[in-house]
PDB file of C-alpha atoms and ligand atoms in Angstrom:
ATOM      1  CA  MET F 151     104.797 122.350 128.465  1.00  0.00           C
ATOM      2  CA  ASN F 152     104.298 121.032 132.084  1.00  0.00           C
ATOM      3  CA  TYR F 153     101.259 118.754 132.660  1.00  0.00           C
ATOM      4  CA  ASP F 154      99.894 116.786 136.033  1.00  0.00           C
ATOM      5  CA  ASN F 155      98.616 114.050 134.946  1.00  0.00           C
ATOM      6  CA  ILE F 156     100.692 113.086 131.361  1.00  0.00           C
ATOM      7  CA  LEU F 157     104.496 113.533 130.952  1.00  0.00           C
ATOM      8  CA  SER F 158     105.526 114.705 126.905  1.00  0.00           C
ATOM      9  CA  GLU F 159     108.764 114.829 125.822  1.00  0.00           C
ATOM     10  CA  ASN F 160     110.356 115.313 121.995  1.00  0.00           C
ATOM     11  CA  LYS F 161     113.377 113.205 121.091  1.00  0.00           C
ATOM     12  CA  ASP F 162     114.388 112.711 117.637  1.00  0.00           C
ATOM     13  CA  GLY F 163     111.144 113.455 115.622  1.00  0.00           C
ATOM     14  CA  ILE F 164     109.355 111.490 117.973  1.00  0.00           C
ATOM     15  CA  CYS F 165     106.638 112.711 121.002  1.00  0.00           C
ATOM     16  CA  TYR F 166     106.511 110.437 123.599  1.00  0.00           C
ATOM     17  CA  ILE F 167     103.257 110.877 126.093  1.00  0.00           C
ATOM     18  CA  THR F 168     103.057 109.210 129.339  1.00  0.00           C
ATOM     19  CA  ILE F 169      99.645 108.955 131.359  1.00  0.00           C
ATOM     20  CA  ASN F 170     101.107 109.269 134.694  1.00  0.00           C
ATOM     21  CA  ARG F 171      98.945 108.170 137.451  1.00  0.00           C
ATOM     22  CA  PRO F 172     100.058 105.102 138.234  1.00  0.00           C
ATOM     23  CA  LYS F 173      98.414 105.207 141.562  1.00  0.00           C
ATOM     24  CA  GLN F 174      95.314 104.606 139.554  1.00  0.00           C
ATOM     25  CA  LEU F 175      95.879 102.555 136.896  1.00  0.00           C
ATOM     26  CA  ASN F 176      96.419 105.906 134.960  1.00  0.00           C
ATOM     27  CA  ALA F 177      92.921 105.648 134.750  1.00  0.00           C
ATOM     28  CA  LEU F 178      91.663 108.297 132.867  1.00  0.00           C
ATOM     29  CA  ASN F 179      89.787 111.410 134.194  1.00  0.00           C
ATOM     30  CA  GLY F 180      88.936 114.749 132.835  1.00  0.00           C
ATOM     31  CA  ALA F 181      91.823 116.228 133.828  1.00  0.00           C
ATOM     32  CA  THR F 182      93.747 114.037 131.480  1.00  0.00           C
ATOM     33  CA  ILE F 183      92.008 114.026 129.139  1.00  0.00           C
ATOM     34  CA  ALA F 184      92.296 117.773 129.057  1.00  0.00           C
ATOM     35  CA  ASP F 185      96.318 117.140 129.489  1.00  0.00           C
ATOM     36  CA  LEU F 186      96.319 114.776 126.826  1.00  0.00           C
ATOM     37  CA  ASN F 187      94.236 116.527 124.540  1.00  0.00           C
ATOM     38  CA  LYS F 188      97.094 119.592 124.842  1.00  0.00           C
ATOM     39  CA  ALA F 189     100.065 117.502 124.003  1.00  0.00           C
ATOM     40  CA  ILE F 190      98.598 116.195 120.987  1.00  0.00           C
ATOM     41  CA  ILE F 191      97.553 119.187 119.399  1.00  0.00           C
ATOM     42  CA  ILE F 192     100.954 120.737 120.318  1.00  0.00           C
ATOM     43  CA  ALA F 193     102.782 117.554 119.171  1.00  0.00           C
ATOM     44  CA  GLU F 194     100.340 118.263 115.544  1.00  0.00           C
ATOM     45  CA  LYS F 195     101.924 121.377 115.190  1.00  0.00           C
ATOM     46  CA  ASP F 196     105.312 120.651 115.975  1.00  0.00           C
ATOM     47  CA  LYS F 197     107.002 119.578 112.630  1.00  0.00           C
ATOM     48  CA  LEU F 198     110.195 118.319 114.046  1.00  0.00           C
ATOM     49  CA  VAL F 199     107.243 115.513 115.426  1.00  0.00           C
ATOM     50  CA  ARG F 200     106.892 112.443 112.734  1.00  0.00           C
ATOM     51  CA  CYS F 201     105.719 110.335 115.229  1.00  0.00           C
ATOM     52  CA  ILE F 202     103.852 109.831 118.828  1.00  0.00           C
ATOM     53  CA  ILE F 203     104.484 107.151 120.809  1.00  0.00           C
ATOM     54  CA  LEU F 204     101.890 106.695 123.583  1.00  0.00           C
ATOM     55  CA  THR F 205     102.514 104.858 127.217  1.00  0.00           C
ATOM     56  CA  GLY F 206     101.254 104.569 130.704  1.00  0.00           C
ATOM     57  CA  ALA F 207     103.683 104.852 133.708  1.00  0.00           C
ATOM     58  CA  ASP F 208     105.255 102.394 135.636  1.00  0.00           C
ATOM     59  CA  THR F 209     104.630  98.498 134.849  1.00  0.00           C
ATOM     60  CA  LYS F 210     101.148  97.401 135.791  1.00  0.00           C
ATOM     61  CA  ALA F 211      98.897  99.389 133.249  1.00  0.00           C
ATOM     62  CA  PHE F 212      98.961 101.471 130.311  1.00  0.00           C
ATOM     63  CA  VAL F 213      94.932 103.058 131.175  1.00  0.00           C
ATOM     64  CA  ALA F 214      92.781 101.003 132.897  1.00  0.00           C
ATOM     65  CA  GLY F 215      89.800 102.899 131.948  1.00  0.00           C
ATOM     66  CA  ALA F 216      87.757 105.748 132.351  1.00  0.00           C
ATOM     67  CA  ASP F 217      88.516 106.908 135.713  1.00  0.00           C
ATOM     68  CA  ILE F 218      84.893 104.732 137.281  1.00  0.00           C
ATOM     69  CA  LYS F 219      85.624 107.129 140.467  1.00  0.00           C
ATOM     70  CA  GLU F 220      84.797 110.174 139.232  1.00  0.00           C
ATOM     71  CA  PHE F 221      81.941 109.614 136.728  1.00  0.00           C
ATOM     72  CA  ALA F 222      80.005 106.932 139.255  1.00  0.00           C
ATOM     73  CA  LYS F 223      77.331 109.581 140.459  1.00  0.00           C
ATOM     74  CA  PHE F 224      77.007 111.044 136.991  1.00  0.00           C
ATOM     75  CA  THR F 225      73.937 111.349 135.759  1.00  0.00           C
ATOM     76  CA  VAL F 226      72.284 110.116 131.899  1.00  0.00           C
ATOM     77  CA  SER F 227      73.150 113.874 130.490  1.00  0.00           C
ATOM     78  CA  GLN F 228      76.458 114.049 132.560  1.00  0.00           C
ATOM     79  CA  GLY F 229      77.412 110.711 130.960  1.00  0.00           C
ATOM     80  CA  GLU F 230      76.531 111.146 127.811  1.00  0.00           C
ATOM     81  CA  ASN F 231      78.662 114.277 128.139  1.00  0.00           C
ATOM     82  CA  LEU F 232      81.678 112.089 129.289  1.00  0.00           C
ATOM     83  CA  ALA F 233      81.496 110.169 126.329  1.00  0.00           C
ATOM     84  CA  LYS F 234      80.907 112.731 123.375  1.00  0.00           C
ATOM     85  CA  GLN F 235      83.666 115.185 125.173  1.00  0.00           C
ATOM     86  CA  GLY F 236      85.929 112.668 125.525  1.00  0.00           C
ATOM     87  CA  GLN F 237      85.662 110.796 121.691  1.00  0.00           C
ATOM     88  CA  GLU F 238      86.355 114.751 120.318  1.00  0.00           C
ATOM     89  CA  LEU F 239      89.259 115.447 122.783  1.00  0.00           C
ATOM     90  CA  LEU F 240      90.845 112.662 122.773  1.00  0.00           C
ATOM     91  CA  PHE F 241      89.936 109.979 120.408  1.00  0.00           C
ATOM     92  CA  ASP F 242      88.412 111.489 117.500  1.00  0.00           C
ATOM     93  CA  LEU F 243      91.943 113.713 117.559  1.00  0.00           C
ATOM     94  CA  LEU F 244      93.965 111.049 117.851  1.00  0.00           C
ATOM     95  CA  GLU F 245      92.877 108.977 115.490  1.00  0.00           C
ATOM     96  CA  ASN F 246      92.486 111.683 112.976  1.00  0.00           C
ATOM     97  CA  ALA F 247      95.521 113.452 113.546  1.00  0.00           C
ATOM     98  CA  ASP F 248      98.437 113.930 110.712  1.00  0.00           C
ATOM     99  CA  THR F 249     100.851 112.342 113.029  1.00  0.00           C
ATOM    100  CA  PRO F 250     100.954 108.524 113.202  1.00  0.00           C
ATOM    101  CA  SER F 251     100.402 107.441 116.572  1.00  0.00           C
ATOM    102  CA  ILE F 252     101.669 103.728 118.460  1.00  0.00           C
ATOM    103  CA  ALA F 253     100.211 102.610 121.194  1.00  0.00           C
ATOM    104  CA  ALA F 254     102.796 100.789 123.856  1.00  0.00           C
ATOM    105  CA  ILE F 255     100.833  99.218 125.653  1.00  0.00           C
ATOM    106  CA  ASN F 256     102.808  98.160 128.933  1.00  0.00           C
ATOM    107  CA  GLY F 257     100.191  96.578 130.717  1.00  0.00           C
ATOM    108  CA  PHE F 258      96.518  96.837 131.640  1.00  0.00           C
ATOM    109  CA  ALA F 259      94.497  98.412 129.016  1.00  0.00           C
ATOM    110  CA  LEU F 260      90.575  98.163 129.882  1.00  0.00           C
ATOM    111  CA  GLY F 261      87.976 100.010 129.278  1.00  0.00           C
ATOM    112  CA  GLY F 262      88.442 103.762 127.876  1.00  0.00           C
ATOM    113  CA  GLY F 263      92.461 102.241 127.914  1.00  0.00           C
ATOM    114  CA  LEU F 264      91.725  99.933 125.247  1.00  0.00           C
ATOM    115  CA  GLU F 265      89.858 102.667 123.324  1.00  0.00           C
ATOM    116  CA  LEU F 266      92.448 104.633 123.910  1.00  0.00           C
ATOM    117  CA  ALA F 267      95.066 102.268 122.184  1.00  0.00           C
ATOM    118  CA  MET F 268      92.395 101.355 119.345  1.00  0.00           C
ATOM    119  CA  ALA F 269      92.630 105.137 118.652  1.00  0.00           C
ATOM    120  CA  CYS F 270      96.126 104.932 118.297  1.00  0.00           C
ATOM    121  CA  HIS F 271      97.105 104.158 114.204  1.00  0.00           C
ATOM    122  CA  ILE F 272      99.750 101.373 114.961  1.00  0.00           C
ATOM    123  CA  ARG F 273      99.406  99.083 118.728  1.00  0.00           C
ATOM    124  CA  ILE F 274     102.266  96.790 120.195  1.00  0.00           C
ATOM    125  CA  ALA F 275     101.893  94.980 123.453  1.00  0.00           C
ATOM    126  CA  SER F 276     104.171  94.039 126.209  1.00  0.00           C
ATOM    127  CA  ASP F 277     103.718  90.439 127.095  1.00  0.00           C
ATOM    128  CA  ASN F 278     102.045  90.988 130.487  1.00  0.00           C
ATOM    129  CA  ALA F 279      99.387  93.148 128.761  1.00  0.00           C
ATOM    130  CA  LYS F 280      96.094  92.235 129.475  1.00  0.00           C
ATOM    131  CA  MET F 281      93.202  93.943 127.109  1.00  0.00           C
ATOM    132  CA  GLY F 282      89.245  94.424 127.326  1.00  0.00           C
ATOM    133  CA  LEU F 283      86.411  96.596 127.233  1.00  0.00           C
ATOM    134  CA  PRO F 284      84.799  95.493 130.797  1.00  0.00           C
ATOM    135  CA  GLU F 285      82.018  98.155 131.295  1.00  0.00           C
ATOM    136  CA  VAL F 286      79.330  96.055 131.078  1.00  0.00           C
ATOM    137  CA  SER F 287      79.951  94.482 134.205  1.00  0.00           C
ATOM    138  CA  LEU F 288      80.081  97.634 135.645  1.00  0.00           C
ATOM    139  CA  GLY F 289      76.634  98.294 134.056  1.00  0.00           C
ATOM    140  CA  VAL F 290      77.492 100.711 131.375  1.00  0.00           C
ATOM    141  CA  ILE F 291      79.360  99.969 127.839  1.00  0.00           C
ATOM    142  CA  PRO F 292      81.820 101.797 126.491  1.00  0.00           C
ATOM    143  CA  GLY F 293      82.141 105.440 125.204  1.00  0.00           C
ATOM    144  CA  TYR F 294      85.167 106.080 123.885  1.00  0.00           C
ATOM    145  CA  GLY F 295      84.591 104.701 120.758  1.00  0.00           C
ATOM    146  CA  GLY F 296      84.926 100.986 122.070  1.00  0.00           C
ATOM    147  CA  THR F 297      81.558  99.257 120.508  1.00  0.00           C
ATOM    148  CA  GLN F 298      83.113 100.762 116.782  1.00  0.00           C
ATOM    149  CA  ARG F 299      86.585 100.819 117.193  1.00  0.00           C
ATOM    150  CA  LEU F 300      87.029  97.016 118.032  1.00  0.00           C
ATOM    151  CA  ALA F 301      84.682  95.744 115.554  1.00  0.00           C
ATOM    152  CA  SER F 302      86.621  97.746 112.717  1.00  0.00           C
ATOM    153  CA  LEU F 303      89.775  95.830 114.015  1.00  0.00           C
ATOM    154  CA  VAL F 304      88.967  92.324 114.922  1.00  0.00           C
ATOM    155  CA  GLY F 305      84.876  91.758 113.030  1.00  0.00           C
ATOM    156  CA  LYS F 306      82.118  92.121 114.545  1.00  0.00           C
ATOM    157  CA  GLY F 307      81.323  88.500 115.554  1.00  0.00           C
ATOM    158  CA  LYS F 308      84.863  88.962 118.047  1.00  0.00           C
ATOM    159  CA  ALA F 309      83.668  92.421 119.020  1.00  0.00           C
ATOM    160  CA  MET F 310      80.507  91.241 120.575  1.00  0.00           C
ATOM    161  CA  GLU F 311      82.363  88.411 122.438  1.00  0.00           C
ATOM    162  CA  MET F 312      85.077  90.484 123.671  1.00  0.00           C
ATOM    163  CA  ILE F 313      82.791  93.134 125.352  1.00  0.00           C
ATOM    164  CA  THR F 314      79.000  91.375 126.264  1.00  0.00           C
ATOM    165  CA  THR F 315      81.727  88.471 128.024  1.00  0.00           C
ATOM    166  CA  ALA F 316      83.834  91.420 129.462  1.00  0.00           C
ATOM    167  CA  THR F 317      86.872  89.481 129.516  1.00  0.00           C
ATOM    168  CA  MET F 318      90.484  89.990 128.875  1.00  0.00           C
ATOM    169  CA  LEU F 319      92.521  89.148 125.970  1.00  0.00           C
ATOM    170  CA  SER F 320      96.553  88.296 126.555  1.00  0.00           C
ATOM    171  CA  ALA F 321      98.756  89.909 124.802  1.00  0.00           C
ATOM    172  CA  VAL F 322      99.237  86.633 122.739  1.00  0.00           C
ATOM    173  CA  GLU F 323      95.508  86.329 121.934  1.00  0.00           C
ATOM    174  CA  ALA F 324      95.328  89.868 121.335  1.00  0.00           C
ATOM    175  CA  LYS F 325      97.876  89.759 118.357  1.00  0.00           C
ATOM    176  CA  GLU F 326      95.925  86.453 117.328  1.00  0.00           C
ATOM    177  CA  TRP F 327      92.794  88.344 117.256  1.00  0.00           C
ATOM    178  CA  GLY F 328      94.065  91.424 115.302  1.00  0.00           C
ATOM    179  CA  LEU F 329      93.791  93.998 118.252  1.00  0.00           C
ATOM    180  CA  VAL F 330      97.562  94.047 118.200  1.00  0.00           C
ATOM    181  CA  ASN F 331     100.344  94.169 115.829  1.00  0.00           C
ATOM    182  CA  HIS F 332     103.174  92.368 117.570  1.00  0.00           C
ATOM    183  CA  VAL F 333     103.927  91.107 121.182  1.00  0.00           C
ATOM    184  CA  CYS F 334     107.467  91.534 123.037  1.00  0.00           C
ATOM    185  CA  THR F 335     108.592  91.923 126.737  1.00  0.00           C
ATOM    186  CA  GLN F 336     108.263  94.970 128.560  1.00  0.00           C
ATOM    187  CA  GLU F 337     111.790  95.532 128.382  1.00  0.00           C
ATOM    188  CA  GLU F 338     111.472  95.598 124.472  1.00  0.00           C
ATOM    189  CA  LEU F 339     108.409  97.517 124.528  1.00  0.00           C
ATOM    190  CA  ILE F 340     109.556 101.013 123.722  1.00  0.00           C
ATOM    191  CA  PRO F 341     112.631  99.831 121.389  1.00  0.00           C
ATOM    192  CA  MET F 342     110.641  98.270 119.699  1.00  0.00           C
ATOM    193  CA  ALA F 343     108.016 101.188 119.641  1.00  0.00           C
ATOM    194  CA  GLU F 344     111.262 103.210 118.213  1.00  0.00           C
ATOM    195  CA  LYS F 345     111.990 100.964 115.703  1.00  0.00           C
ATOM    196  CA  VAL F 346     108.513 101.186 114.049  1.00  0.00           C
ATOM    197  CA  ALA F 347     109.070 104.948 114.383  1.00  0.00           C
ATOM    198  CA  SER F 348     112.114 105.290 112.885  1.00  0.00           C
ATOM    199  CA  LYS F 349     110.629 103.619 109.486  1.00  0.00           C
ATOM    200  CA  ILE F 350     107.758 106.230 110.312  1.00  0.00           C
ATOM    201  CA  LYS F 351     110.471 109.218 110.115  1.00  0.00           C
ATOM    202  CA  ARG F 352     112.142 107.877 106.703  1.00  0.00           C
ATOM    203  CA  ASN F 353     108.181 108.409 104.765  1.00  0.00           C
ATOM    204  CA  SER F 354     107.175 111.916 103.856  1.00  0.00           C
ATOM    205  CA  PRO F 355     104.913 112.734 105.967  1.00  0.00           C
ATOM    206  CA  MET F 356     102.442 115.039 104.107  1.00  0.00           C
ATOM    207  CA  ALA F 357     101.699 111.112 101.850  1.00  0.00           C
ATOM    208  CA  ILE F 358     101.890 109.921 105.675  1.00  0.00           C
ATOM    209  CA  ALA F 359      99.000 112.375 106.741  1.00  0.00           C
ATOM    210  CA  LYS F 360      97.112 111.294 102.955  1.00  0.00           C
ATOM    211  CA  ALA F 361      97.087 108.082 103.603  1.00  0.00           C
ATOM    212  CA  ILE F 362      95.780 107.883 107.325  1.00  0.00           C
ATOM    213  CA  LYS F 363      93.016 110.622 106.065  1.00  0.00           C
ATOM    214  CA  SER F 364      92.401 107.995 103.407  1.00  0.00           C
ATOM    215  CA  VAL F 365      91.881 104.803 105.616  1.00  0.00           C
ATOM    216  CA  ASN F 366      89.977 106.669 108.204  1.00  0.00           C
ATOM    217  CA  ALA F 367      87.888 107.862 105.323  1.00  0.00           C
ATOM    218  CA  GLY F 368      86.562 103.962 104.846  1.00  0.00           C
ATOM    219  CA  PHE F 369      85.312 103.877 108.164  1.00  0.00           C
ATOM    220  CA  THR F 370      83.410 107.020 108.232  1.00  0.00           C
ATOM    221  CA  ASP F 371      79.681 107.605 107.311  1.00  0.00           C
ATOM    222  CA  GLY F 372      79.532 109.762 104.753  1.00  0.00           C
ATOM    223  CA  LEU F 373      81.883 109.495 103.147  1.00  0.00           C
ATOM    224  CA  ASN F 374      83.727 106.830 100.352  1.00  0.00           C
ATOM    225  CA  GLY F 375      87.275 105.645 101.026  1.00  0.00           C
ATOM    226  CA  PHE F 376      88.095 105.314  97.189  1.00  0.00           C
ATOM    227  CA  GLU F 377      86.459 108.833  96.818  1.00  0.00           C
ATOM    228  CA  VAL F 378      88.881 110.299  99.313  1.00  0.00           C
ATOM    229  CA  GLU F 379      91.540 108.487  98.151  1.00  0.00           C
ATOM    230  CA  ILE F 380      91.708 109.752  94.241  1.00  0.00           C
ATOM    231  CA  SER F 381      91.342 113.321  95.523  1.00  0.00           C
ATOM    232  CA  GLU F 382      94.457 112.590  98.259  1.00  0.00           C
ATOM    233  CA  PHE F 383      96.363 110.679  95.549  1.00  0.00           C
ATOM    234  CA  GLY F 384      96.346 113.344  93.239  1.00  0.00           C
ATOM    235  CA  SER F 385      96.765 116.020  96.015  1.00  0.00           C
ATOM    236  CA  CYS F 386     100.483 115.030  96.228  1.00  0.00           C
ATOM    237  CA  PHE F 387     101.159 115.648  93.273  1.00  0.00           C
ATOM    238  CA  GLU F 388     103.525 118.968  92.784  1.00  0.00           C
ATOM    239  CA  THR F 389     104.225 119.067  96.388  1.00  0.00           C
ATOM    240  CA  SER F 390     108.091 119.412  97.269  1.00  0.00           C
ATOM    241  CA  GLU F 391     108.254 115.786  99.278  1.00  0.00           C
ATOM    242  CA  PHE F 392     106.135 114.160  96.169  1.00  0.00           C
ATOM    243  CA  VAL F 393     109.132 115.786  94.136  1.00  0.00           C
ATOM    244  CA  GLU F 394     111.677 115.019  96.448  1.00  0.00           C
ATOM    245  CA  GLY F 395     110.201 111.737  96.935  1.00  0.00           C
ATOM    246  CA  THR F 396     110.197 110.781  92.620  1.00  0.00           C
ATOM    247  CA  THR F 397     113.272 112.770  92.016  1.00  0.00           C
ATOM    248  CA  ALA F 398     115.630 110.613  94.898  1.00  0.00           C
ATOM    249  CA  PHE F 399     114.453 107.563  93.253  1.00  0.00           C
ATOM    250  CA  MET F 400     115.414 108.038  90.083  1.00  0.00           C
ATOM    251  CA  GLU F 401     118.242 109.910  91.385  1.00  0.00           C
ATOM    252  CA  LYS F 402     119.300 106.615  93.602  1.00  0.00           C
ATOM    253  CA  ARG F 403     119.417 108.017  96.441  1.00  0.00           C
ATOM    254  CA  LYS F 404     117.012 108.255  99.957  1.00  0.00           C
ATOM    255  CA  ALA F 405     114.763 110.731  99.684  1.00  0.00           C
ATOM    256  CA  ASN F 406     114.929 113.389 102.315  1.00  0.00           C
ATOM    257  CA  PHE F 407     111.920 114.488 103.644  1.00  0.00           C
TER     258      PHE F 407
HETATM  259  N1  CAA M 161      88.911 104.361 137.637  1.00  0.00           N
HETATM  260  C1  CAA M 161      89.237 104.678 138.910  1.00  0.00           C
HETATM  261  N2  CAA M 161      90.406 104.194 139.636  1.00  0.00           N
HETATM  262  C2  CAA M 161      90.663 102.637 139.256  1.00  0.00           C
HETATM  263  C3  CAA M 161      90.517 102.540 137.914  1.00  0.00           C
HETATM  264  C4  CAA M 161      89.690 103.061 137.199  1.00  0.00           C
HETATM  265  N3  CAA M 161      89.112 102.624 135.774  1.00  0.00           N
HETATM  266  N4  CAA M 161      91.146 101.302 137.537  1.00  0.00           N
HETATM  267  C5  CAA M 161      92.492 101.028 139.023  1.00  0.00           C
HETATM  268  N5  CAA M 161      92.103 101.794 139.352  1.00  0.00           N
HETATM  269  C6  CAA M 161      93.114 102.220 141.269  1.00  0.00           C
HETATM  270  C7  CAA M 161      91.671 101.438 141.979  1.00  0.00           C
HETATM  271  O1  CAA M 161      90.679 101.992 142.620  1.00  0.00           O
HETATM  272  C8  CAA M 161      92.964 101.756 143.015  1.00  0.00           C
HETATM  273  O2  CAA M 161      92.869 102.650 143.355  1.00  0.00           O
HETATM  274  P1  CAA M 161      92.797 102.683 145.529  1.00  0.00           P
HETATM  275  O3  CAA M 161      94.409 101.799 145.629  1.00  0.00           O
HETATM  276  O4  CAA M 161      92.573 103.877 145.971  1.00  0.00           O
HETATM  277  O5  CAA M 161      92.067 102.259 145.819  1.00  0.00           O
HETATM  278  C9  CAA M 161      93.878 101.709 142.065  1.00  0.00           C
HETATM  279  O6  CAA M 161      93.737 101.721 140.897  1.00  0.00           O
HETATM  280  C10 CAA M 161      94.616  99.975 142.028  1.00  0.00           C
HETATM  281  O7  CAA M 161      93.627  99.232 141.433  1.00  0.00           O
HETATM  282  P2  CAA M 161      93.599  97.961 142.295  1.00  0.00           P
HETATM  283  O8  CAA M 161      93.759  98.183 143.888  1.00  0.00           O
HETATM  284  O9  CAA M 161      92.148  97.635 141.240  1.00  0.00           O
HETATM  285  O10 CAA M 161      94.230  96.969 141.116  1.00  0.00           O
HETATM  286  P3  CAA M 161      94.268  95.338 140.891  1.00  0.00           P
HETATM  287  O11 CAA M 161      95.331  94.396 140.304  1.00  0.00           O
HETATM  288  O12 CAA M 161      93.883  94.369 142.154  1.00  0.00           O
HETATM  289  O13 CAA M 161      93.063  95.305 139.629  1.00  0.00           O
HETATM  290  C11 CAA M 161      92.486  95.658 137.780  1.00  0.00           C
HETATM  291  C12 CAA M 161      93.498  95.816 138.881  1.00  0.00           C
HETATM  292  C13 CAA M 161      92.231  94.234 137.427  1.00  0.00           C
HETATM  293  C14 CAA M 161      92.726  96.530 136.025  1.00  0.00           C
HETATM  294  C15 CAA M 161      91.802  96.606 138.186  1.00  0.00           C
HETATM  295  O14 CAA M 161      92.021  97.800 139.416  1.00  0.00           O
HETATM  296  C16 CAA M 161      90.246  97.169 137.704  1.00  0.00           C
HETATM  297  O15 CAA M 161      89.144  96.192 137.745  1.00  0.00           O
HETATM  298  N6  CAA M 161      90.067  98.340 137.499  1.00  0.00           N
HETATM  299  C17 CAA M 161      89.035  98.885 136.757  1.00  0.00           C
HETATM  300  C18 CAA M 161      88.485  98.464 134.904  1.00  0.00           C
HETATM  301  C19 CAA M 161      87.685  98.902 134.707  1.00  0.00           C
HETATM  302  O16 CAA M 161      86.806  98.407 134.917  1.00  0.00           O
HETATM  303  N7  CAA M 161      88.079 100.152 133.841  1.00  0.00           N
HETATM  304  C20 CAA M 161      86.463 100.323 132.714  1.00  0.00           C
HETATM  305  C21 CAA M 161      86.320 101.424 132.689  1.00  0.00           C
HETATM  306  S1  CAA M 161      84.972 102.462 132.466  1.00  0.00           S
HETATM  307  C22 CAA M 161      85.297 102.820 130.940  1.00  0.00           C
HETATM  308  O17 CAA M 161      86.232 102.967 130.245  1.00  0.00           O
HETATM  309  C23 CAA M 161      83.896 103.544 130.612  1.00  0.00           C
HETATM  310  C24 CAA M 161      84.089 104.289 129.291  1.00  0.00           C
HETATM  311  O18 CAA M 161      84.350 103.785 128.112  1.00  0.00           O
HETATM  312  C25 CAA M 161      84.024 105.282 129.042  1.00  0.00           C
END
């Protein structure tokens, strides 16, 4: 499938999605969100895809935010719709996908860009990356889930500081704050994401999907994470992947999922 604003390629069980508007620092306009929505839905349906790696084209930016030029003249209802549609089409879709995603943060991840990375299940940053939610400097607030996901990742106090001061964290600071899992050089970024993906690929996709659902349930209003875990745990039993995993253990061989 060809897209105007992203590149998408499947290789060895990994779907590589690259946001490809480098002249605009990969800013997320409506068309890019629509392309990402399509690519993620296609990856989710493809049983051969076991992990998604999301990155930005070129070396300067992962994504420098929502496209400011596109929304600068929006009305109140257009603004509300921008946040609602974006959250539904992309950020919630990615976070609740069965397929685990890794954000390979190769430069600026600001505003909607950091929000996109935070909607991924795992974050790895190159040492030139800068991360922040600078929206209040524009007279607006994070609208793609940033106020919620940042607080759940780094804690309320640190999220309040990052959002109200609109400051950027370096990759090393982001790791210290728990915002990213690993930091490496730009050259090592995709290989490191592939290394994490290769560990994911050894495991049961069915169990991974249920684990994602259970972890997310603890951060979802109206759901009890422990109850969801009990039910998802039970639903693993009798599945072919459970039989394969437990049989392989007893036969002292690697499971083949
Ligand atoms: N939207 C639209 N265009 C953007 C953009 C954005 N978020 N970020 C960068 N660009 C464009 C610039 O306008 C410029 O385009 P032109 O050459 O056509 O003028 C091009 O990308 C290169 O950017 P700069 O010249 O600004 O590059 P720089 O090296 O001087 O600065 C930067 C880099 C610090 C990242 C700076 O571009 C910047 O501050 N960008 C905006 C960051 C931001 O505020 N993001 C939050 C957006 S709001 C949001 O995301 C809301 C939400 O939650 C839904």
